[in-house]
Amino acid sequence: MSGFVLHPRLAADTAFVADWGLSRVLLMDDARYPWAILVPRRADAMEMFDLDAHDRAALTEEVVHVARTLKAMSGARKINIGALGNLVPQLHIHVVARSEGDAAWPGPVWGHGTAIRYEPARRDAFVEELRARMQGASL
Amino acid sequence: MSGFVLHPRLAADTAFVADWGLSRVLLMDDARYPWAILVPRRADAMEMFDLDAHDRAALTEEVVHVARTLKAMSGARKINIGALGNLVPQLHIHVVARSEGDAAWPGPVWGHGTAIRYEPARRDAFVEELRARMQGASL
């Protein structure tokens, strides 16, 4: 993991949830959608193909674990998964629980409007619930 | 693969490139961006977690193979990968080569403007080049 430093933009926009085998798991501080971000703790990774095959397989399973958890917590209709990085080059994977009638439905959340930050106690409660559910289920 | 039928919306918007071990590989018929779509040939898969772990690992490697190829072909600045499915529920993964100044830069391509279809000879040439490059490189 040497050399890994979270991009300051990601640090500013999220709350810490957990460090897993590969990824740092973050909650996007945007109350409009249940929205997690996974950042592989590898220095200088920008594209999926910058990771080796072992890390890519681990990342896929970590993404799926978060996706399942957000789906169960929110009852969302669809999970959106995205790796864009046009603005923040550090490789990071969005996992967003989408529901009909949410702020951007049926369009993508990226670039849509302005984040509405959580009230801090609500954000902390969400992080705690995410942690508890993800620890309680096998990866 | 029994029971797999490509969603009619995906069929209408794309050109066939190849059937790989898991995925059908398609070219999005939108000349604004080099844009491929991978559809795992599994009936009723809507979310990544509807695939088993073996299929998920295969999908990840197939996505990466397309991503590398589009990057090499286009010299793109960033590859965008997305699994949304808010409108078309059949699981499908977008792999889009993005460049500064393209039609949607730096925003996401999904939901942005209207597709500009390829002139057919250009589309066929693009498909041929994609096929040749992907067959020439190891998965």
Short mmCIF file of N, CA, C and O in Angstrom, two decimals, chain B:
data_model
loop_
_atom_site.label_atom_id
_atom_site.label_comp_id
_atom_site.label_asym_id
_atom_site.label_seq_id
_atom_site.Cartn_x
_atom_site.Cartn_y
_atom_site.Cartn_z
N MET B 1 -25.49 -20.65 -21.87
CA MET B 1 -25.95 -19.39 -22.46
C MET B 1 -27.45 -19.45 -22.76
O MET B 1 -27.99 -18.52 -23.31
N SER B 2 -28.08 -20.55 -22.42
CA SER B 2 -29.47 -20.71 -22.85
C SER B 2 -30.32 -19.60 -22.26
O SER B 2 -30.15 -19.20 -21.12
N GLY B 3 -31.23 -19.12 -23.08
CA GLY B 3 -32.16 -18.10 -22.61
C GLY B 3 -31.65 -16.69 -22.81
O GLY B 3 -32.39 -15.73 -22.58
N PHE B 4 -30.41 -16.52 -23.25
CA PHE B 4 -29.91 -15.16 -23.46
C PHE B 4 -30.46 -14.58 -24.76
O PHE B 4 -30.32 -15.17 -25.82
N VAL B 5 -31.10 -13.42 -24.64
CA VAL B 5 -31.56 -12.68 -25.81
C VAL B 5 -31.16 -11.23 -25.59
O VAL B 5 -31.47 -10.65 -24.54
N LEU B 6 -30.49 -10.64 -26.56
CA LEU B 6 -30.07 -9.24 -26.42
C LEU B 6 -31.31 -8.34 -26.35
O LEU B 6 -32.24 -8.49 -27.15
N HIS B 7 -31.28 -7.41 -25.40
CA HIS B 7 -32.40 -6.46 -25.26
C HIS B 7 -32.57 -5.67 -26.57
O HIS B 7 -31.58 -5.21 -27.15
N PRO B 8 -33.80 -5.50 -27.05
CA PRO B 8 -34.00 -4.85 -28.36
C PRO B 8 -33.45 -3.43 -28.43
O PRO B 8 -33.01 -2.98 -29.49
N ARG B 9 -33.44 -2.73 -27.32
CA ARG B 9 -32.88 -1.38 -27.34
C ARG B 9 -31.38 -1.41 -27.58
O ARG B 9 -30.84 -0.60 -28.36
N LEU B 10 -30.69 -2.36 -26.95
CA LEU B 10 -29.26 -2.51 -27.20
C LEU B 10 -29.01 -2.95 -28.63
O LEU B 10 -28.09 -2.45 -29.30
N ALA B 11 -29.84 -3.86 -29.13
CA ALA B 11 -29.67 -4.32 -30.51
C ALA B 11 -29.83 -3.16 -31.49
O ALA B 11 -29.09 -3.05 -32.47
N ALA B 12 -30.77 -2.27 -31.22
CA ALA B 12 -31.06 -1.17 -32.15
C ALA B 12 -29.96 -0.12 -32.15
O ALA B 12 -29.75 0.57 -33.15
N ASP B 13 -29.27 0.02 -31.03
CA ASP B 13 -28.32 1.13 -30.87
C ASP B 13 -26.87 0.75 -31.15
O ASP B 13 -25.98 1.59 -30.98
N THR B 14 -26.62 -0.49 -31.52
CA THR B 14 -25.24 -0.97 -31.59
C THR B 14 -24.99 -1.80 -32.84
O THR B 14 -25.92 -2.19 -33.55
N ALA B 15 -23.72 -2.09 -33.09
CA ALA B 15 -23.30 -3.05 -34.12
C ALA B 15 -22.57 -4.20 -33.42
O ALA B 15 -21.84 -3.98 -32.44
N PHE B 16 -22.75 -5.40 -33.93
CA PHE B 16 -22.12 -6.58 -33.34
C PHE B 16 -20.62 -6.57 -33.61
O PHE B 16 -20.19 -6.31 -34.73
N VAL B 17 -19.84 -6.88 -32.58
CA VAL B 17 -18.39 -6.99 -32.75
C VAL B 17 -17.94 -8.45 -32.59
O VAL B 17 -17.28 -9.00 -33.47
N ALA B 18 -18.32 -9.08 -31.46
CA ALA B 18 -17.83 -10.44 -31.20
C ALA B 18 -18.59 -11.05 -30.03
O ALA B 18 -19.14 -10.33 -29.19
N ASP B 19 -18.61 -12.38 -29.99
CA ASP B 19 -19.03 -13.10 -28.79
C ASP B 19 -17.79 -13.66 -28.14
O ASP B 19 -17.06 -14.46 -28.75
N TRP B 20 -17.54 -13.27 -26.91
CA TRP B 20 -16.40 -13.80 -26.16
C TRP B 20 -16.87 -14.88 -25.20
O TRP B 20 -18.02 -15.27 -25.21
N GLY B 21 -15.99 -15.32 -24.32
CA GLY B 21 -16.32 -16.39 -23.39
C GLY B 21 -17.59 -16.10 -22.61
O GLY B 21 -18.46 -16.96 -22.48
N LEU B 22 -17.71 -14.88 -22.11
CA LEU B 22 -18.92 -14.51 -21.38
C LEU B 22 -19.77 -13.51 -22.14
O LEU B 22 -20.99 -13.65 -22.21
N SER B 23 -19.14 -12.48 -22.67
CA SER B 23 -19.90 -11.31 -23.12
C SER B 23 -20.08 -11.26 -24.62
O SER B 23 -19.21 -11.68 -25.38
N ARG B 24 -21.19 -10.69 -25.03
CA ARG B 24 -21.33 -10.17 -26.38
C ARG B 24 -20.74 -8.76 -26.39
O ARG B 24 -21.09 -7.93 -25.54
N VAL B 25 -19.86 -8.51 -27.34
CA VAL B 25 -19.21 -7.20 -27.44
C VAL B 25 -19.86 -6.43 -28.59
O VAL B 25 -20.01 -6.96 -29.69
N LEU B 26 -20.27 -5.22 -28.30
CA LEU B 26 -21.00 -4.38 -29.25
C LEU B 26 -20.31 -3.04 -29.40
O LEU B 26 -19.68 -2.55 -28.45
N LEU B 27 -20.46 -2.43 -30.57
CA LEU B 27 -20.03 -1.05 -30.74
C LEU B 27 -21.26 -0.15 -30.69
O LEU B 27 -22.24 -0.37 -31.42
N MET B 28 -21.24 0.84 -29.82
CA MET B 28 -22.34 1.80 -29.77
C MET B 28 -22.31 2.63 -31.06
O MET B 28 -21.25 3.14 -31.45
N ASP B 29 -23.47 2.74 -31.67
CA ASP B 29 -23.53 3.44 -32.96
C ASP B 29 -23.68 4.94 -32.71
O ASP B 29 -24.73 5.54 -32.96
N ASP B 30 -22.58 5.50 -32.20
CA ASP B 30 -22.55 6.91 -31.85
C ASP B 30 -21.12 7.40 -32.13
O ASP B 30 -20.19 7.11 -31.38
N ALA B 31 -21.00 8.13 -33.23
CA ALA B 31 -19.67 8.52 -33.71
C ALA B 31 -19.02 9.59 -32.83
O ALA B 31 -17.87 9.95 -33.06
N ARG B 32 -19.74 10.08 -31.80
CA ARG B 32 -19.15 11.11 -30.95
C ARG B 32 -18.02 10.58 -30.07
O ARG B 32 -17.16 11.35 -29.63
N TYR B 33 -18.09 9.28 -29.75
CA TYR B 33 -17.09 8.69 -28.84
C TYR B 33 -16.81 7.24 -29.27
O TYR B 33 -17.74 6.53 -29.64
N PRO B 34 -15.56 6.79 -29.15
CA PRO B 34 -15.31 5.34 -29.27
C PRO B 34 -15.94 4.67 -28.04
O PRO B 34 -15.55 4.97 -26.89
N TRP B 35 -16.93 3.81 -28.26
CA TRP B 35 -17.81 3.39 -27.17
C TRP B 35 -18.25 1.96 -27.41
O TRP B 35 -18.98 1.68 -28.36
N ALA B 36 -17.82 1.06 -26.56
CA ALA B 36 -18.22 -0.34 -26.65
C ALA B 36 -19.15 -0.68 -25.50
O ALA B 36 -19.18 0.01 -24.46
N ILE B 37 -19.92 -1.73 -25.69
CA ILE B 37 -20.81 -2.25 -24.65
C ILE B 37 -20.60 -3.75 -24.57
O ILE B 37 -20.57 -4.43 -25.59
N LEU B 38 -20.45 -4.25 -23.34
CA LEU B 38 -20.35 -5.69 -23.11
C LEU B 38 -21.60 -6.17 -22.41
O LEU B 38 -22.02 -5.59 -21.40
N VAL B 39 -22.18 -7.22 -22.95
CA VAL B 39 -23.40 -7.79 -22.36
C VAL B 39 -23.12 -9.24 -22.00
O VAL B 39 -22.96 -10.09 -22.89
N PRO B 40 -23.05 -9.57 -20.70
CA PRO B 40 -22.85 -10.97 -20.32
C PRO B 40 -24.00 -11.82 -20.86
O PRO B 40 -25.16 -11.45 -20.69
N ARG B 41 -23.65 -12.93 -21.51
CA ARG B 41 -24.69 -13.76 -22.14
C ARG B 41 -25.29 -14.71 -21.11
O ARG B 41 -25.12 -15.93 -21.17
N ARG B 42 -25.94 -14.11 -20.14
CA ARG B 42 -26.62 -14.85 -19.09
C ARG B 42 -28.04 -14.31 -19.00
O ARG B 42 -28.24 -13.08 -18.85
N ALA B 43 -29.01 -15.19 -19.07
CA ALA B 43 -30.41 -14.76 -19.01
C ALA B 43 -30.70 -14.13 -17.65
O ALA B 43 -30.21 -14.58 -16.62
N ASP B 44 -31.45 -13.05 -17.68
CA ASP B 44 -32.01 -12.44 -16.47
C ASP B 44 -30.99 -11.78 -15.55
O ASP B 44 -31.32 -11.45 -14.42
N ALA B 45 -29.77 -11.56 -16.00
CA ALA B 45 -28.81 -10.83 -15.15
C ALA B 45 -29.08 -9.34 -15.28
O ALA B 45 -29.13 -8.80 -16.39
N MET B 46 -29.27 -8.69 -14.14
CA MET B 46 -29.52 -7.24 -14.14
C MET B 46 -28.46 -6.49 -13.34
O MET B 46 -28.15 -5.34 -13.63
N GLU B 47 -27.94 -7.13 -12.32
CA GLU B 47 -26.92 -6.50 -11.47
C GLU B 47 -25.66 -7.36 -11.52
O GLU B 47 -25.73 -8.56 -11.77
N MET B 48 -24.52 -6.73 -11.21
CA MET B 48 -23.27 -7.49 -11.14
C MET B 48 -23.41 -8.69 -10.21
O MET B 48 -22.84 -9.75 -10.45
N PHE B 49 -24.16 -8.50 -9.11
CA PHE B 49 -24.26 -9.61 -8.15
C PHE B 49 -25.25 -10.69 -8.58
O PHE B 49 -25.45 -11.66 -7.86
N ASP B 50 -25.87 -10.52 -9.74
CA ASP B 50 -26.65 -11.63 -10.30
C ASP B 50 -25.76 -12.64 -11.01
O ASP B 50 -26.20 -13.76 -11.30
N LEU B 51 -24.52 -12.26 -11.31
CA LEU B 51 -23.55 -13.20 -11.86
C LEU B 51 -22.85 -13.93 -10.72
O LEU B 51 -22.69 -13.37 -9.62
N ASP B 52 -22.38 -15.15 -10.97
CA ASP B 52 -21.58 -15.79 -9.93
C ASP B 52 -20.15 -15.24 -9.98
O ASP B 52 -19.78 -14.50 -10.90
N ALA B 53 -19.36 -15.57 -8.98
CA ALA B 53 -18.03 -14.96 -8.84
C ALA B 53 -17.14 -15.29 -10.04
O ALA B 53 -16.34 -14.45 -10.47
N HIS B 54 -17.29 -16.46 -10.59
CA HIS B 54 -16.49 -16.85 -11.76
C HIS B 54 -16.82 -15.95 -12.95
O HIS B 54 -15.92 -15.45 -13.64
N ASP B 55 -18.11 -15.75 -13.18
CA ASP B 55 -18.52 -14.88 -14.29
C ASP B 55 -18.11 -13.43 -14.03
O ASP B 55 -17.73 -12.71 -14.96
N ARG B 56 -18.18 -13.00 -12.79
CA ARG B 56 -17.78 -11.61 -12.50
C ARG B 56 -16.31 -11.40 -12.82
O ARG B 56 -15.93 -10.36 -13.37
N ALA B 57 -15.48 -12.36 -12.46
CA ALA B 57 -14.05 -12.23 -12.75
C ALA B 57 -13.81 -12.22 -14.26
O ALA B 57 -13.00 -11.43 -14.77
N ALA B 58 -14.54 -13.08 -14.98
CA ALA B 58 -14.40 -13.09 -16.44
C ALA B 58 -14.85 -11.77 -17.03
O ALA B 58 -14.19 -11.21 -17.92
N LEU B 59 -15.95 -11.25 -16.54
CA LEU B 59 -16.46 -9.97 -17.05
C LEU B 59 -15.44 -8.85 -16.84
O LEU B 59 -15.18 -8.04 -17.74
N THR B 60 -14.85 -8.82 -15.65
CA THR B 60 -13.85 -7.79 -15.37
C THR B 60 -12.70 -7.86 -16.37
O THR B 60 -12.27 -6.83 -16.92
N GLU B 61 -12.22 -9.06 -16.66
CA GLU B 61 -11.09 -9.18 -17.60
C GLU B 61 -11.52 -8.83 -19.02
O GLU B 61 -10.75 -8.23 -19.78
N GLU B 62 -12.75 -9.15 -19.39
CA GLU B 62 -13.23 -8.79 -20.73
C GLU B 62 -13.39 -7.26 -20.84
O GLU B 62 -13.03 -6.66 -21.86
N VAL B 63 -13.90 -6.64 -19.79
CA VAL B 63 -14.02 -5.18 -19.79
C VAL B 63 -12.65 -4.53 -19.93
O VAL B 63 -12.46 -3.57 -20.70
N VAL B 64 -11.68 -5.05 -19.20
CA VAL B 64 -10.33 -4.47 -19.23
C VAL B 64 -9.70 -4.65 -20.62
O VAL B 64 -9.01 -3.75 -21.11
N HIS B 65 -9.97 -5.77 -21.25
CA HIS B 65 -9.42 -6.00 -22.60
C HIS B 65 -9.98 -4.96 -23.58
O HIS B 65 -9.24 -4.40 -24.40
N VAL B 66 -11.27 -4.70 -23.49
CA VAL B 66 -11.87 -3.67 -24.35
C VAL B 66 -11.33 -2.29 -23.99
O VAL B 66 -11.02 -1.48 -24.87
N ALA B 67 -11.21 -2.01 -22.71
CA ALA B 67 -10.73 -0.70 -22.27
C ALA B 67 -9.33 -0.42 -22.80
O ALA B 67 -9.05 0.67 -23.33
N ARG B 68 -8.45 -1.40 -22.66
CA ARG B 68 -7.08 -1.25 -23.17
C ARG B 68 -7.07 -1.01 -24.68
O ARG B 68 -6.31 -0.19 -25.19
N THR B 69 -7.92 -1.75 -25.38
CA THR B 69 -7.94 -1.65 -26.84
C THR B 69 -8.45 -0.28 -27.28
O THR B 69 -7.87 0.36 -28.17
N LEU B 70 -9.52 0.20 -26.66
CA LEU B 70 -10.05 1.51 -27.03
C LEU B 70 -9.05 2.61 -26.70
O LEU B 70 -8.90 3.58 -27.45
N LYS B 71 -8.36 2.45 -25.59
CA LYS B 71 -7.34 3.44 -25.22
C LYS B 71 -6.23 3.48 -26.28
O LYS B 71 -5.81 4.56 -26.72
N ALA B 72 -5.78 2.32 -26.70
CA ALA B 72 -4.70 2.25 -27.69
C ALA B 72 -5.15 2.78 -29.05
O ALA B 72 -4.40 3.46 -29.75
N MET B 73 -6.39 2.47 -29.42
CA MET B 73 -6.90 2.91 -30.73
C MET B 73 -7.08 4.41 -30.79
O MET B 73 -6.89 5.04 -31.83
N SER B 74 -7.54 4.99 -29.70
CA SER B 74 -8.01 6.37 -29.73
C SER B 74 -7.03 7.35 -29.11
O SER B 74 -7.16 8.56 -29.30
N GLY B 75 -6.07 6.84 -28.35
CA GLY B 75 -5.22 7.75 -27.58
C GLY B 75 -6.00 8.58 -26.58
O GLY B 75 -5.60 9.69 -26.21
N ALA B 76 -7.12 8.03 -26.11
CA ALA B 76 -8.00 8.77 -25.20
C ALA B 76 -7.28 9.14 -23.91
O ALA B 76 -6.36 8.47 -23.47
N ARG B 77 -7.76 10.21 -23.32
CA ARG B 77 -7.21 10.61 -22.03
C ARG B 77 -7.70 9.72 -20.90
O ARG B 77 -6.97 9.43 -19.95
N LYS B 78 -8.95 9.30 -20.97
CA LYS B 78 -9.53 8.54 -19.84
C LYS B 78 -10.56 7.57 -20.38
O LYS B 78 -11.31 7.91 -21.31
N ILE B 79 -10.56 6.39 -19.82
CA ILE B 79 -11.61 5.43 -20.12
C ILE B 79 -12.69 5.54 -19.05
O ILE B 79 -12.38 5.55 -17.85
N ASN B 80 -13.93 5.66 -19.47
CA ASN B 80 -15.06 5.64 -18.54
C ASN B 80 -15.73 4.29 -18.63
O ASN B 80 -16.04 3.81 -19.73
N ILE B 81 -15.98 3.70 -17.47
CA ILE B 81 -16.66 2.40 -17.41
C ILE B 81 -17.92 2.58 -16.57
O ILE B 81 -17.86 3.20 -15.51
N GLY B 82 -19.03 2.08 -17.06
CA GLY B 82 -20.26 2.26 -16.31
C GLY B 82 -21.24 1.13 -16.51
O GLY B 82 -21.39 0.62 -17.62
N ALA B 83 -21.88 0.74 -15.41
CA ALA B 83 -23.01 -0.21 -15.45
C ALA B 83 -24.17 0.53 -14.81
O ALA B 83 -24.21 0.68 -13.59
N LEU B 84 -25.08 1.03 -15.63
CA LEU B 84 -26.19 1.83 -15.10
C LEU B 84 -27.48 1.01 -15.15
O LEU B 84 -27.92 0.47 -14.16
N GLY B 85 -28.10 0.95 -16.32
CA GLY B 85 -29.28 0.09 -16.44
C GLY B 85 -30.56 0.67 -15.90
O GLY B 85 -31.51 -0.06 -15.62
N ASN B 86 -30.63 1.99 -15.75
CA ASN B 86 -31.87 2.60 -15.27
C ASN B 86 -32.96 2.50 -16.33
O ASN B 86 -34.15 2.45 -16.00
N LEU B 87 -32.57 2.50 -17.59
CA LEU B 87 -33.54 2.44 -18.68
C LEU B 87 -33.60 1.06 -19.32
O LEU B 87 -34.68 0.61 -19.70
N VAL B 88 -32.46 0.41 -19.47
CA VAL B 88 -32.39 -0.93 -20.07
C VAL B 88 -31.92 -1.88 -18.98
O VAL B 88 -30.75 -1.85 -18.59
N PRO B 89 -32.84 -2.71 -18.46
CA PRO B 89 -32.47 -3.47 -17.26
C PRO B 89 -31.45 -4.59 -17.49
O PRO B 89 -30.78 -4.99 -16.55
N GLN B 90 -31.33 -5.09 -18.71
CA GLN B 90 -30.36 -6.17 -18.95
C GLN B 90 -28.95 -5.69 -18.62
O GLN B 90 -28.53 -4.63 -19.10
N LEU B 91 -28.25 -6.47 -17.81
CA LEU B 91 -26.89 -6.07 -17.40
C LEU B 91 -26.01 -5.81 -18.61
O LEU B 91 -25.87 -6.65 -19.49
N HIS B 92 -25.43 -4.61 -18.65
CA HIS B 92 -24.52 -4.27 -19.74
C HIS B 92 -23.54 -3.24 -19.22
O HIS B 92 -23.88 -2.39 -18.39
N ILE B 93 -22.32 -3.33 -19.72
CA ILE B 93 -21.24 -2.49 -19.22
C ILE B 93 -20.75 -1.60 -20.36
O ILE B 93 -20.36 -2.10 -21.41
N HIS B 94 -20.78 -0.32 -20.13
CA HIS B 94 -20.27 0.66 -21.10
C HIS B 94 -18.77 0.85 -20.89
O HIS B 94 -18.31 0.99 -19.76
N VAL B 95 -18.04 0.92 -21.99
CA VAL B 95 -16.62 1.25 -21.96
C VAL B 95 -16.43 2.36 -23.00
O VAL B 95 -16.60 2.11 -24.20
N VAL B 96 -16.10 3.55 -22.55
CA VAL B 96 -16.12 4.72 -23.42
C VAL B 96 -14.77 5.43 -23.34
O VAL B 96 -14.27 5.73 -22.25
N ALA B 97 -14.19 5.70 -24.50
CA ALA B 97 -12.91 6.41 -24.56
C ALA B 97 -13.20 7.91 -24.60
O ALA B 97 -13.86 8.40 -25.53
N ARG B 98 -12.70 8.62 -23.62
CA ARG B 98 -12.99 10.05 -23.48
C ARG B 98 -11.77 10.91 -23.75
O ARG B 98 -10.65 10.55 -23.37
N SER B 99 -12.01 12.03 -24.40
CA SER B 99 -10.95 12.98 -24.70
C SER B 99 -11.40 14.38 -24.31
O SER B 99 -12.59 14.70 -24.42
N GLU B 100 -10.46 15.20 -23.89
CA GLU B 100 -10.79 16.60 -23.59
C GLU B 100 -11.41 17.23 -24.82
O GLU B 100 -10.89 17.09 -25.93
N GLY B 101 -12.51 17.90 -24.63
CA GLY B 101 -13.16 18.56 -25.74
C GLY B 101 -14.17 17.69 -26.47
O GLY B 101 -14.80 18.16 -27.42
N ASP B 102 -14.35 16.43 -26.06
CA ASP B 102 -15.40 15.64 -26.72
C ASP B 102 -16.77 16.20 -26.30
O ASP B 102 -16.88 17.09 -25.46
N ALA B 103 -17.83 15.68 -26.93
CA ALA B 103 -19.15 16.32 -26.82
C ALA B 103 -19.63 16.51 -25.39
O ALA B 103 -20.35 17.47 -25.10
N ALA B 104 -19.26 15.63 -24.49
CA ALA B 104 -19.78 15.70 -23.12
C ALA B 104 -18.70 16.02 -22.09
O ALA B 104 -19.00 16.12 -20.89
N TRP B 105 -17.47 16.17 -22.51
CA TRP B 105 -16.35 16.36 -21.57
C TRP B 105 -16.57 17.56 -20.66
O TRP B 105 -16.97 18.59 -21.17
N PRO B 106 -16.29 17.50 -19.34
CA PRO B 106 -15.84 16.32 -18.60
C PRO B 106 -16.99 15.54 -17.97
O PRO B 106 -16.76 14.70 -17.11
N GLY B 107 -18.20 15.82 -18.38
CA GLY B 107 -19.35 15.12 -17.81
C GLY B 107 -19.48 13.72 -18.36
O GLY B 107 -18.72 13.31 -19.25
N PRO B 108 -20.47 12.97 -17.85
CA PRO B 108 -20.70 11.61 -18.35
C PRO B 108 -21.37 11.64 -19.72
O PRO B 108 -22.05 12.62 -20.07
N VAL B 109 -21.18 10.59 -20.51
CA VAL B 109 -21.81 10.52 -21.83
C VAL B 109 -23.29 10.14 -21.74
O VAL B 109 -24.06 10.47 -22.63
N TRP B 110 -23.65 9.45 -20.67
CA TRP B 110 -25.02 8.93 -20.59
C TRP B 110 -26.01 10.08 -20.42
O TRP B 110 -25.83 10.94 -19.54
N GLY B 111 -27.03 10.08 -21.27
CA GLY B 111 -28.05 11.12 -21.17
C GLY B 111 -27.62 12.45 -21.76
O GLY B 111 -28.33 13.44 -21.63
N HIS B 112 -26.45 12.50 -22.41
CA HIS B 112 -25.96 13.77 -22.93
C HIS B 112 -26.25 13.87 -24.42
O HIS B 112 -25.64 13.16 -25.23
N GLY B 113 -27.14 14.75 -24.80
CA GLY B 113 -27.41 15.00 -26.22
C GLY B 113 -27.93 13.76 -26.93
O GLY B 113 -28.49 12.85 -26.31
N THR B 114 -27.77 13.75 -28.23
CA THR B 114 -28.35 12.70 -29.07
C THR B 114 -27.23 12.02 -29.85
O THR B 114 -26.31 12.69 -30.33
N ALA B 115 -27.33 10.72 -29.97
CA ALA B 115 -26.32 9.98 -30.71
C ALA B 115 -26.22 10.47 -32.15
O ALA B 115 -27.23 10.83 -32.76
N ILE B 116 -25.00 10.49 -32.67
CA ILE B 116 -24.76 10.76 -34.08
C ILE B 116 -24.30 9.44 -34.70
O ILE B 116 -23.20 8.96 -34.41
N ARG B 117 -25.16 8.84 -35.50
CA ARG B 117 -24.83 7.52 -36.04
C ARG B 117 -23.65 7.61 -37.00
O ARG B 117 -23.47 8.62 -37.67
N TYR B 118 -22.87 6.54 -37.03
CA TYR B 118 -21.76 6.46 -37.98
C TYR B 118 -22.29 6.38 -39.40
O TYR B 118 -23.35 5.78 -39.65
N GLU B 119 -21.54 6.90 -40.31
CA GLU B 119 -21.74 6.55 -41.72
C GLU B 119 -21.40 5.05 -41.79
O GLU B 119 -20.40 4.61 -41.22
N PRO B 120 -22.25 4.22 -42.46
CA PRO B 120 -22.09 2.77 -42.35
C PRO B 120 -20.69 2.24 -42.68
O PRO B 120 -20.18 1.34 -41.98
N ALA B 121 -20.06 2.78 -43.70
CA ALA B 121 -18.72 2.27 -44.05
C ALA B 121 -17.72 2.57 -42.93
O ALA B 121 -16.83 1.76 -42.63
N ARG B 122 -17.87 3.71 -42.29
CA ARG B 122 -16.97 4.06 -41.18
C ARG B 122 -17.22 3.16 -39.97
O ARG B 122 -16.28 2.74 -39.28
N ARG B 123 -18.50 2.89 -39.74
CA ARG B 123 -18.83 2.01 -38.61
C ARG B 123 -18.25 0.61 -38.85
O ARG B 123 -17.63 0.03 -37.95
N ASP B 124 -18.42 0.10 -40.06
CA ASP B 124 -17.89 -1.23 -40.36
C ASP B 124 -16.37 -1.27 -40.24
O ASP B 124 -15.80 -2.25 -39.75
N ALA B 125 -15.72 -0.20 -40.67
CA ALA B 125 -14.26 -0.16 -40.57
C ALA B 125 -13.81 -0.13 -39.10
O ALA B 125 -12.83 -0.77 -38.72
N PHE B 126 -14.57 0.60 -38.29
CA PHE B 126 -14.25 0.67 -36.85
C PHE B 126 -14.41 -0.70 -36.21
O PHE B 126 -13.56 -1.16 -35.44
N VAL B 127 -15.49 -1.37 -36.55
CA VAL B 127 -15.73 -2.72 -36.01
C VAL B 127 -14.60 -3.66 -36.42
O VAL B 127 -14.08 -4.43 -35.61
N GLU B 128 -14.20 -3.58 -37.68
CA GLU B 128 -13.12 -4.45 -38.16
C GLU B 128 -11.82 -4.18 -37.43
O GLU B 128 -11.08 -5.09 -37.07
N GLU B 129 -11.54 -2.90 -37.19
CA GLU B 129 -10.29 -2.58 -36.50
C GLU B 129 -10.34 -3.06 -35.05
O GLU B 129 -9.36 -3.61 -34.53
N LEU B 130 -11.48 -2.86 -34.41
CA LEU B 130 -11.65 -3.34 -33.03
C LEU B 130 -11.40 -4.85 -32.96
O LEU B 130 -10.65 -5.34 -32.11
N ARG B 131 -12.06 -5.58 -33.87
CA ARG B 131 -11.91 -7.04 -33.90
C ARG B 131 -10.46 -7.45 -34.08
O ARG B 131 -9.95 -8.32 -33.39
N ALA B 132 -9.81 -6.80 -35.06
CA ALA B 132 -8.43 -7.19 -35.37
C ALA B 132 -7.52 -6.92 -34.18
O ALA B 132 -6.69 -7.75 -33.81
N ARG B 133 -7.68 -5.77 -33.56
CA ARG B 133 -6.81 -5.44 -32.43
C ARG B 133 -7.08 -6.35 -31.23
O ARG B 133 -6.16 -6.73 -30.51
N MET B 134 -8.35 -6.68 -31.00
CA MET B 134 -8.66 -7.49 -29.83
C MET B 134 -8.27 -8.94 -30.04
O MET B 134 -7.87 -9.61 -29.10
N GLN B 135 -8.34 -9.42 -31.27
CA GLN B 135 -7.90 -10.79 -31.53
C GLN B 135 -6.38 -10.88 -31.46
O GLN B 135 -5.84 -11.92 -31.10
N GLY B 136 -5.71 -9.80 -31.80
CA GLY B 136 -4.26 -9.81 -31.83
C GLY B 136 -3.61 -9.73 -30.46
O GLY B 136 -2.45 -10.05 -30.30
N ALA B 137 -4.39 -9.31 -29.46
CA ALA B 137 -3.83 -9.17 -28.12
C ALA B 137 -4.43 -10.25 -27.23
O ALA B 137 -5.54 -10.70 -27.45
N SER B 138 -3.67 -10.66 -26.24
CA SER B 138 -4.19 -11.69 -25.34
C SER B 138 -5.20 -11.06 -24.40
O SER B 138 -5.07 -9.90 -24.01
N LEU B 139 -6.20 -11.85 -24.06
CA LEU B 139 -7.21 -11.36 -23.11
C LEU B 139 -6.61 -11.32 -21.72
O LEU B 139 -6.95 -10.51 -20.91
#
